[in-house]
PDB file of C-alpha atoms in Angstrom:
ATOM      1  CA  UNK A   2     178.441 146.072 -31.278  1.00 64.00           C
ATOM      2  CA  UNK A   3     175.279 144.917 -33.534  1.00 79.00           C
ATOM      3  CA  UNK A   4     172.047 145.835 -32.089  1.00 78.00           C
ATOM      4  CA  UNK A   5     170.990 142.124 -31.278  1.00 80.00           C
ATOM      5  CA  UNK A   6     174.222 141.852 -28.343  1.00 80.00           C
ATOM      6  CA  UNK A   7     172.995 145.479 -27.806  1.00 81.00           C
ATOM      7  CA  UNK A   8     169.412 144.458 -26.826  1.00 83.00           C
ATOM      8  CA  UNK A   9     170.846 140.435 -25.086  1.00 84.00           C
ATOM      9  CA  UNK A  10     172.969 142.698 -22.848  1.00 83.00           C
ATOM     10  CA  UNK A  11     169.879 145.220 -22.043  1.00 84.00           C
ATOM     11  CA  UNK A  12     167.994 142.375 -21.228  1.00 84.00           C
ATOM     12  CA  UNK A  13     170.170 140.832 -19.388  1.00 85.00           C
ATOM     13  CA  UNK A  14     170.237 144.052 -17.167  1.00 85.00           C
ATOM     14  CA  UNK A  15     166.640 144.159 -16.965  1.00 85.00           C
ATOM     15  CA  UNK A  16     166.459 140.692 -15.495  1.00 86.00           C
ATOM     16  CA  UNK A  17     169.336 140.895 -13.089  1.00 84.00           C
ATOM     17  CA  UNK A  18     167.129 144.096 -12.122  1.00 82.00           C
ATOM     18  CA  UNK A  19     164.005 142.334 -11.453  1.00 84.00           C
ATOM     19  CA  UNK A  20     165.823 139.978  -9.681  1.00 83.00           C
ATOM     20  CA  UNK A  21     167.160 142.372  -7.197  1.00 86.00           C
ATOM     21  CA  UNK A  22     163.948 144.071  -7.220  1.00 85.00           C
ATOM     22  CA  UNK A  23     161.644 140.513  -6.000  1.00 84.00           C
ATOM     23  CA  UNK A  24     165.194 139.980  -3.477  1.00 84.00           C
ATOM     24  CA  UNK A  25     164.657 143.521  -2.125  1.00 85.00           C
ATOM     25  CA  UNK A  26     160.458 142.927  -2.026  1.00 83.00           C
ATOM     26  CA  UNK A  27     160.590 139.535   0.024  1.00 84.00           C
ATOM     27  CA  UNK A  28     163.620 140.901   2.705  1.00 82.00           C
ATOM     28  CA  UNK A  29     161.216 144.101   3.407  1.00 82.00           C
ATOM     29  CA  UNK A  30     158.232 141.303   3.290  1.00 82.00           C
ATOM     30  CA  UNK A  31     159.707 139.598   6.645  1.00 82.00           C
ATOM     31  CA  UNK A  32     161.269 142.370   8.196  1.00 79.00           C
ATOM     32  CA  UNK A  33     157.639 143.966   8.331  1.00 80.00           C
ATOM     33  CA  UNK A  34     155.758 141.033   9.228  1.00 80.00           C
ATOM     34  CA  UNK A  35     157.958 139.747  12.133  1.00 64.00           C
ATOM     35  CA  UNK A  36     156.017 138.046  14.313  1.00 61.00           C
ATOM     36  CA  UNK A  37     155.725 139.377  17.790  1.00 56.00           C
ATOM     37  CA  UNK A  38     157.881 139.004  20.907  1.00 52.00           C
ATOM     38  CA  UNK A  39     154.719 136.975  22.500  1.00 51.00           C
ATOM     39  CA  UNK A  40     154.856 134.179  19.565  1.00 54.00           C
ATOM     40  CA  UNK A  41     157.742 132.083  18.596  1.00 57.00           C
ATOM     41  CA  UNK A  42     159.709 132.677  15.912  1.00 61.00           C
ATOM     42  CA  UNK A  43     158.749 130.414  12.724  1.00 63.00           C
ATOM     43  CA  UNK A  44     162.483 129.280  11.043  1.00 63.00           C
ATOM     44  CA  UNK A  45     162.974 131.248   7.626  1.00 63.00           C
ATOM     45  CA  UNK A  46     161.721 129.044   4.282  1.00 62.00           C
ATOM     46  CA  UNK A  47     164.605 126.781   2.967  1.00 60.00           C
ATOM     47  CA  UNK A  48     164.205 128.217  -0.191  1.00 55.00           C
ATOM     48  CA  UNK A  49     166.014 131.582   0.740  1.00 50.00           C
ATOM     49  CA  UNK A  50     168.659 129.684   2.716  1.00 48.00           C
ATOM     50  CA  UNK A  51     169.532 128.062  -0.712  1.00 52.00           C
ATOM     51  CA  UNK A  52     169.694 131.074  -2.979  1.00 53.00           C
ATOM     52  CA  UNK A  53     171.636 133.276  -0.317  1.00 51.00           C
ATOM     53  CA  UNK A  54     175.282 134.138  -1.409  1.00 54.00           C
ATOM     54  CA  UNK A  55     178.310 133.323   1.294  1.00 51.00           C
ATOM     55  CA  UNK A  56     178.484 136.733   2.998  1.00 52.00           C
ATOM     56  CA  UNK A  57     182.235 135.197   3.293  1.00 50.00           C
ATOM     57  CA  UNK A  58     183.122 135.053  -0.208  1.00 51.00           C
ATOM     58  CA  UNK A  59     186.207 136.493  -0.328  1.00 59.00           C
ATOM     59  CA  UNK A  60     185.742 138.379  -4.662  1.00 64.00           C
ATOM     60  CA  UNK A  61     182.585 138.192  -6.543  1.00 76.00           C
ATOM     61  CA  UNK A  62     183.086 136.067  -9.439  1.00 82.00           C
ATOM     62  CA  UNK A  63     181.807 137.854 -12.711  1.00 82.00           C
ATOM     63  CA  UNK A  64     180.504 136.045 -15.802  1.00 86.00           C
ATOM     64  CA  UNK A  65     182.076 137.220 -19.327  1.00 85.00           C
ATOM     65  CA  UNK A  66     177.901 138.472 -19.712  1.00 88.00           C
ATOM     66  CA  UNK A  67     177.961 140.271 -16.261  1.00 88.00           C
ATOM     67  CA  UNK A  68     181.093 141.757 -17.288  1.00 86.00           C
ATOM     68  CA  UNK A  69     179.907 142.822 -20.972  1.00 88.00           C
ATOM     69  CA  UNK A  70     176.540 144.511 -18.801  1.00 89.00           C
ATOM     70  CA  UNK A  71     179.030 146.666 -16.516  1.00 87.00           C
ATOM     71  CA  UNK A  72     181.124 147.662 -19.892  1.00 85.00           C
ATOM     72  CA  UNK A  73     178.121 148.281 -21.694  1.00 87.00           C
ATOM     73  CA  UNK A  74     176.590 150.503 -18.482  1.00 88.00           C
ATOM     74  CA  UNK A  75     179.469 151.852 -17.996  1.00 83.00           C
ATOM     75  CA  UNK A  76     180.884 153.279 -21.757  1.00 84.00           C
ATOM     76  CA  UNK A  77     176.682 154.536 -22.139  1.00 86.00           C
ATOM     77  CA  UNK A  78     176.988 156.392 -19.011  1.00 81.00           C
ATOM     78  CA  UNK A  79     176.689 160.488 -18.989  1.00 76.00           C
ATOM     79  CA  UNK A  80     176.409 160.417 -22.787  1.00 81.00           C
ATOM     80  CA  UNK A  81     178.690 158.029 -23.583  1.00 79.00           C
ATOM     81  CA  UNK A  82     181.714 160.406 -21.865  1.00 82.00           C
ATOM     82  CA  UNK A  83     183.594 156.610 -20.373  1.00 82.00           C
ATOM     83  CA  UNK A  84     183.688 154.983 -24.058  1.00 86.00           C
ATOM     84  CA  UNK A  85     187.473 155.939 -24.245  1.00 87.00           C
ATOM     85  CA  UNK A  86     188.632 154.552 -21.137  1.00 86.00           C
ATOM     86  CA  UNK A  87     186.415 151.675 -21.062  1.00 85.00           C
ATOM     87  CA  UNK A  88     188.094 150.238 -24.242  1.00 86.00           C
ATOM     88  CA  UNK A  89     191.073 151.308 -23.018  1.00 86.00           C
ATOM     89  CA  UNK A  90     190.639 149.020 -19.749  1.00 85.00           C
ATOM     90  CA  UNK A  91     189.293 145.705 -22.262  1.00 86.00           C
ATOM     91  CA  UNK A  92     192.608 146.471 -23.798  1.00 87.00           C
ATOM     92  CA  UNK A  93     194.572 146.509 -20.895  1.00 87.00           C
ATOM     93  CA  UNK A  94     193.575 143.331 -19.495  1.00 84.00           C
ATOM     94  CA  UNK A  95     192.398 141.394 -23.230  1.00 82.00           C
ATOM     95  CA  UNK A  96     195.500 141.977 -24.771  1.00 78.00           C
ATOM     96  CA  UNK A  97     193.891 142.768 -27.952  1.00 75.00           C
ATOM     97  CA  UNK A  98     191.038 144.983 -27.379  1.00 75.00           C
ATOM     98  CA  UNK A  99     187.991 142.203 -26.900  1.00 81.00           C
ATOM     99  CA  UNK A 100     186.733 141.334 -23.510  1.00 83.00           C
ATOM    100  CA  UNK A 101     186.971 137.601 -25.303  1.00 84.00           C
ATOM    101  CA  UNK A 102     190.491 138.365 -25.210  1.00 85.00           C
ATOM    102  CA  UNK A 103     190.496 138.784 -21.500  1.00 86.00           C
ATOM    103  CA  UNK A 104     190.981 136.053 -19.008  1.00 85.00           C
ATOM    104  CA  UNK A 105     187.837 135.194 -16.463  1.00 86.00           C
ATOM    105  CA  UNK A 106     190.363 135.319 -13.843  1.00 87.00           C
ATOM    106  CA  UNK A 107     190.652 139.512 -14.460  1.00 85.00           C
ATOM    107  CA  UNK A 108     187.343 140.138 -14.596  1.00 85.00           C
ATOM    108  CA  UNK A 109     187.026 141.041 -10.758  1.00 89.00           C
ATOM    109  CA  UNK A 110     190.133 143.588 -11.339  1.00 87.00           C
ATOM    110  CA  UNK A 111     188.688 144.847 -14.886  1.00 85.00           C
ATOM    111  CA  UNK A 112     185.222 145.293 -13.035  1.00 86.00           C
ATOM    112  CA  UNK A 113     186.591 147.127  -9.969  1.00 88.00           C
ATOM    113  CA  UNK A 114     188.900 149.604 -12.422  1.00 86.00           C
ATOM    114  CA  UNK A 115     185.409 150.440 -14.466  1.00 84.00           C
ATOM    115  CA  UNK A 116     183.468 151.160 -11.619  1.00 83.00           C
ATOM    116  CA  UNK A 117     186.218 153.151  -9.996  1.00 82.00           C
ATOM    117  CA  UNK A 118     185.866 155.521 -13.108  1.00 77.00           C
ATOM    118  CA  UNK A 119     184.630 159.311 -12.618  1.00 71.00           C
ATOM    119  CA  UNK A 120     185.036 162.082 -14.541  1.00 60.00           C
ATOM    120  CA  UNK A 121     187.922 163.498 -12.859  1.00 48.00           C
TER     121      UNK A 121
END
């Protein structure tokens, strides 16, 4: 992988990161300034009705770059000990050894097989 795709996917992470991070910042926000039992309750902004997932979605649909960040995370992880088997998944499902090579379809199967790897 050249060092460029190396440093898209890192960044990639970084921003997914912060996004969770400014999620997690605003939920803790209004659960610690709920107004009291005296005053009515003021109706949550639209905003965050808009950008909430379905809690009903039935799989998580992936993105071939979500995907590639999970690999990537996953091959790098404990010194690089789930390199192996992480290719060995991409082939599995990309019948020919390139996550371009597997269908978008799989991706909620390839990701659940990669983060069900331990060390075991």
């Amino acid at each position: 992988m050249s060092k460029m795709s190396e440093l898209s996917m890192l960044l990639d992470d970084l921003i997914a990161c912060g996004n969770r991070l400014s999620e997690t910042a605003q939920a803790l926000k209004e659960f610690y300034s709920a107004p009291d039992e005296d005053k009515p309750a003021a109706p949550p902004p639209e905003k965050k009705k808009e950008t909430a997932p379905a809690p009903a979605e039935p799989a998580k649909q992936y993105s071939k770059e979500d995907v590639r960040g999970i690999l990537a995370r996953k091959a790098n992880e404990a010194g690089g000990q789930y390199k192996v088997q992480v290719k060995a998944l991409v082939r599995k499902y990309g019948k020919g050894g390139s996550l371009t090579n597997v269908p978008a379809e799989s991706y909620p199967d390839l990701v659940k097989e990669v983060e069900g790897l331990t060390d075991a």
